[in-house]
Short mmCIF file of C-alpha atoms in Angstrom, two decimals:
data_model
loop_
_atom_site.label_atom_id
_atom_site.label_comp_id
_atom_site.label_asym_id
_atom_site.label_seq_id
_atom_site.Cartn_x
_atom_site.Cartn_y
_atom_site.Cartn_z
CA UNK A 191 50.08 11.19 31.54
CA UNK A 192 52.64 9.17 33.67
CA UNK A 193 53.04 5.93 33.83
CA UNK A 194 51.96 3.37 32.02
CA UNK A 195 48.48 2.48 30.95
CA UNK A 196 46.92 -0.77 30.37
CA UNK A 197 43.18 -2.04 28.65
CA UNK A 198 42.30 -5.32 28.68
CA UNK A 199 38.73 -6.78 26.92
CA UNK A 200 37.54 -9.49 26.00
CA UNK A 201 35.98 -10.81 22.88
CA UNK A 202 36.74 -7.53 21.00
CA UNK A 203 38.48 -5.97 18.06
CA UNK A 204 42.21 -4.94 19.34
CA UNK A 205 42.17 -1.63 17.23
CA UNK A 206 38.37 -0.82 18.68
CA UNK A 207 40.01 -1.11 22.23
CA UNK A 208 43.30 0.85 21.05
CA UNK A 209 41.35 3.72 19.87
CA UNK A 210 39.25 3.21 23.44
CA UNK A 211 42.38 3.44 25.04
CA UNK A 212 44.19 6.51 23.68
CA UNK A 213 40.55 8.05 23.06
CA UNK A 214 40.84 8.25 26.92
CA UNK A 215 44.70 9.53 27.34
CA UNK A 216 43.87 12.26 25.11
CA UNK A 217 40.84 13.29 26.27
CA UNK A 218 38.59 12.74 22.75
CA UNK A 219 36.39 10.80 21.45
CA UNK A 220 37.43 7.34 20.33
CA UNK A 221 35.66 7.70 16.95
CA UNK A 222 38.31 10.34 15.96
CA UNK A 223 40.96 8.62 16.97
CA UNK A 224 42.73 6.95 13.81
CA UNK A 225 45.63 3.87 13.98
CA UNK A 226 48.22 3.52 11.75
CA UNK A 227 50.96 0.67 11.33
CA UNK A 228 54.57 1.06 10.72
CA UNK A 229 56.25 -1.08 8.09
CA UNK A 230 56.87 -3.68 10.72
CA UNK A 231 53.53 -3.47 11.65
CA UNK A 232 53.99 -1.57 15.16
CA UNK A 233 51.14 0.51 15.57
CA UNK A 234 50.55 4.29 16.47
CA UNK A 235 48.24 6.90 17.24
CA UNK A 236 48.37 9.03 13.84
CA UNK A 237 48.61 12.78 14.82
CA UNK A 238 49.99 11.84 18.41
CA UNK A 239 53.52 11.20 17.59
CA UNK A 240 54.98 11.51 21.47
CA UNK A 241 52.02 8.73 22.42
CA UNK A 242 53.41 4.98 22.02
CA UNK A 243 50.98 2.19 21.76
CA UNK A 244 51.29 -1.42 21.57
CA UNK A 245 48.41 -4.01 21.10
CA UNK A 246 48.19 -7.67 22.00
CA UNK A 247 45.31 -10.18 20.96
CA UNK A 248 44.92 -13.27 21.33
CA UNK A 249 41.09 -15.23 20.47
CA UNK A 250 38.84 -13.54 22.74
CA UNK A 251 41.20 -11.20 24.47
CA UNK A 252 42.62 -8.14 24.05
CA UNK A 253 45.39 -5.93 25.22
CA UNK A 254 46.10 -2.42 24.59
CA UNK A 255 49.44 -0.35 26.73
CA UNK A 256 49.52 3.39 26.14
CA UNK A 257 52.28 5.86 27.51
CA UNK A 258 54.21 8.95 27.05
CA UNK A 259 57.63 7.48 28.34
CA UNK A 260 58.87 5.35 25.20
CA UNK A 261 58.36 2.80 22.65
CA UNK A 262 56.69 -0.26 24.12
CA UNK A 263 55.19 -3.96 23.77
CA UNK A 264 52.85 -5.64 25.33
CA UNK A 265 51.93 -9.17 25.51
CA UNK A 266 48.79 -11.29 26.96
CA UNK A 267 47.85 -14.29 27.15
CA UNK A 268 45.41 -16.44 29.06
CA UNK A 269 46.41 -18.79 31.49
CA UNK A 270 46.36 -22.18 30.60
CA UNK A 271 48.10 -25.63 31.19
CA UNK A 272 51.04 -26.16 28.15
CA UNK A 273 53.73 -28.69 28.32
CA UNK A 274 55.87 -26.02 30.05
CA UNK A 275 59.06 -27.57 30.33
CA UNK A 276 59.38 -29.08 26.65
CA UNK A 277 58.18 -25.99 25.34
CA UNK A 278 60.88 -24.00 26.88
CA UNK A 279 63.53 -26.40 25.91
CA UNK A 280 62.29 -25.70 22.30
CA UNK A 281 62.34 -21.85 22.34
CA UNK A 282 64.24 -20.87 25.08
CA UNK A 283 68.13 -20.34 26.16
CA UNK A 284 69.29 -23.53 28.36
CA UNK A 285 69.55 -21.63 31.46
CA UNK A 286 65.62 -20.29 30.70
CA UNK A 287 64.86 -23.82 29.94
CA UNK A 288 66.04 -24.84 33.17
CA UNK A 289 63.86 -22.24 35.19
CA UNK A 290 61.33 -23.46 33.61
CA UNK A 291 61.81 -26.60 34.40
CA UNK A 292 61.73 -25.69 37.83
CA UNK A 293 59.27 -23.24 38.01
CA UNK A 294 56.89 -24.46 35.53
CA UNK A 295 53.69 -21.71 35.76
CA UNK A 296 56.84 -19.45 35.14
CA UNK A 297 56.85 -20.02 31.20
CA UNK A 298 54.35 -17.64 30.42
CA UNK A 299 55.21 -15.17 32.37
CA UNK A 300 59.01 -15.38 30.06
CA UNK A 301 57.19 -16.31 26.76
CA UNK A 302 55.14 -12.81 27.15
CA UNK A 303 57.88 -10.71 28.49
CA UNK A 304 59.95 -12.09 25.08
CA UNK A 305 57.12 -10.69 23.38
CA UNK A 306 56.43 -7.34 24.93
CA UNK A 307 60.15 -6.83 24.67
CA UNK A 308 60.56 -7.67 20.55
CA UNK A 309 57.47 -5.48 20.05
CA UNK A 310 58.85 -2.63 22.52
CA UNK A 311 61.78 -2.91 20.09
CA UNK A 312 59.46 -2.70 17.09
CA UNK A 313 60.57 -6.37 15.53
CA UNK A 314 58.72 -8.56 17.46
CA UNK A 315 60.39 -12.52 17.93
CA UNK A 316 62.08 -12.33 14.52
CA UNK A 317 65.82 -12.43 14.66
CA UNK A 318 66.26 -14.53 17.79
CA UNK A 319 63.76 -13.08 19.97
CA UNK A 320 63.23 -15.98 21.89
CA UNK A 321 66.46 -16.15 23.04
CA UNK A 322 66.87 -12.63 23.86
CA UNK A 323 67.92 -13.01 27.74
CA UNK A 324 65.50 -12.04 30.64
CA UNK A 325 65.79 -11.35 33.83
CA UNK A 326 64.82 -14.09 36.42
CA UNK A 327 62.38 -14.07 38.16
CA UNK A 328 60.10 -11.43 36.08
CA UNK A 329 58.51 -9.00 38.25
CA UNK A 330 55.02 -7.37 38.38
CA UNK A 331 57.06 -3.63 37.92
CA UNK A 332 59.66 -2.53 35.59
CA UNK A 333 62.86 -2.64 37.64
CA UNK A 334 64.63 -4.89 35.29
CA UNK A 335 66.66 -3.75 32.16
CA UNK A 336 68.00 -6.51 29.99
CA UNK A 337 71.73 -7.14 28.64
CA UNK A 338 72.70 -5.21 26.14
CA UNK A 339 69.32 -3.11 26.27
CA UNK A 340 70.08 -0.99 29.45
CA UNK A 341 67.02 1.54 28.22
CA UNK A 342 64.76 -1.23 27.79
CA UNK A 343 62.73 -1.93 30.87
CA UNK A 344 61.06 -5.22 31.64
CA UNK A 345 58.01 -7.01 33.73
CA UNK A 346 55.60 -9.70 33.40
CA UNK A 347 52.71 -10.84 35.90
CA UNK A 348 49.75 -12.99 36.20
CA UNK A 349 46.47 -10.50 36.39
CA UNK A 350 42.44 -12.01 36.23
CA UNK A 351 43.21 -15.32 34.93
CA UNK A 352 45.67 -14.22 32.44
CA UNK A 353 49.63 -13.21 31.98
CA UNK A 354 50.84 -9.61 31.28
CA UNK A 355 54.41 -8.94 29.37
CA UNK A 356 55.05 -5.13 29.47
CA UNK A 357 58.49 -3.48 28.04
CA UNK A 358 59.07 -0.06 27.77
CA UNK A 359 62.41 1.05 25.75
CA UNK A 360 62.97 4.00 27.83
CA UNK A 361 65.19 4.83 31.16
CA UNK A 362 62.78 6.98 32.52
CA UNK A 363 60.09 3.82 32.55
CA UNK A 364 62.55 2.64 35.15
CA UNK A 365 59.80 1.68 38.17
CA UNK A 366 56.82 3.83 36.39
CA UNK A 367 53.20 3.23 37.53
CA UNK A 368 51.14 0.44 35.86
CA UNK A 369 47.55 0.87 35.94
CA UNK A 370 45.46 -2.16 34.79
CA UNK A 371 41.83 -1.73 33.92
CA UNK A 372 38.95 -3.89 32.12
CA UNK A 373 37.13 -2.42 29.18
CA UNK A 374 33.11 -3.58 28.27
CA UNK A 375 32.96 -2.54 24.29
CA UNK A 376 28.95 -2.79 24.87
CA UNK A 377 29.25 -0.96 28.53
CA UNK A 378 30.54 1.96 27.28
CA UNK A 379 28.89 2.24 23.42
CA UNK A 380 26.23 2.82 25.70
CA UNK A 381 27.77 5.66 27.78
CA UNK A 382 27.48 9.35 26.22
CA UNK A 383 31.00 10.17 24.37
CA UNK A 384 33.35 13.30 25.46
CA UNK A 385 34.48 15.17 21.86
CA UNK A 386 37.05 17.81 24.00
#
């Protein structure tokens, strides 16, 4: 594969879409595909150990990012109106705060790119996460490495009503392909299954 691959579904169980998902990259059917979770709870494709997988849900949406580049995070969330500005002064570095405060639709787009980032990393927002530094503005493609992370790449975009974070902990994610696509869990349990 190249690049990185994205799943997004709603109102459906995160691990059904993750096996979906990497059902597809390999080439098998999604029934055989088994999920485990490290001790920090990042997950992975058992049996697939150069695959990296990272799952985001939030009520009635899912996310699932698969690749072959590095360990990564992903992040969604659906768009919706928050007290931008006072949340960012809350959670956020002062010069992050103050974007926001400017550019108030811009605090998702951070918040998820935070997230995608500390899960990428395989600790998620414990530790400081919040204040781990991003680059401003976030882009729609990973051309963006952070301080002190100069492997980990970073993006973050508005897609279909909701917000993508995507980090990939690898230099050769460095401007890699995203591919975005919507998954029907009742669509295809319909649709005859591959078992290559």
């Amino acid at each position: 594969m190249s690049g990185i691959r994205i799943w997004l579904a709603s109102a459906v169980d995160a691990t059904a879409l993750a096996r979906h998902a990497t059902g597809q990259v390999l080439g098998i059917d999604p029934a055989q595909i088994e999920i485990g979770r490290e001790p920090a709870g990042r997950p992975y494709v058992i049996g697939a150990p150069r695959l990296h997988l990272a799952i985001s849900h939030t009520p009635n949406l899912a996310a699932v990012a698969v690749t072959d580049l590095g360990p990564l995070g992903v992040d969604v969330e659906p768009i919706r109106h928050l007290p931008a500005a006072e949340l960012a002064r809350r959670w956020f570095s002062a010069p992050e705060a103050d974007w926001v405060a400017r550019h108030p639709d811009d605090f998702l787009l951070l918040w998820t790119a935070k997230e995608a980032v500390g899960k990428a990393l395989g600790v998620g927002l414990r530790g400081g996460g919040l204040l781990r530094p991003m680059p401003l503005p976030l882009t729609a493609r990973l051309t963006a490495t952070l301080p002190g992370l100069p492997t980990m790449t970073v993006a973050a975009w508005r897609h279909q009503g909701t917000v993508l974070g995507l980090a990939c902990d690898a230099a050769t994610a460095l401007g890699a392909s995203i591919s975005v696509a919507c998954w029907n869990e009742e669509e295809n349990a319909a649709r005859p299954r591959s078992s290559r």
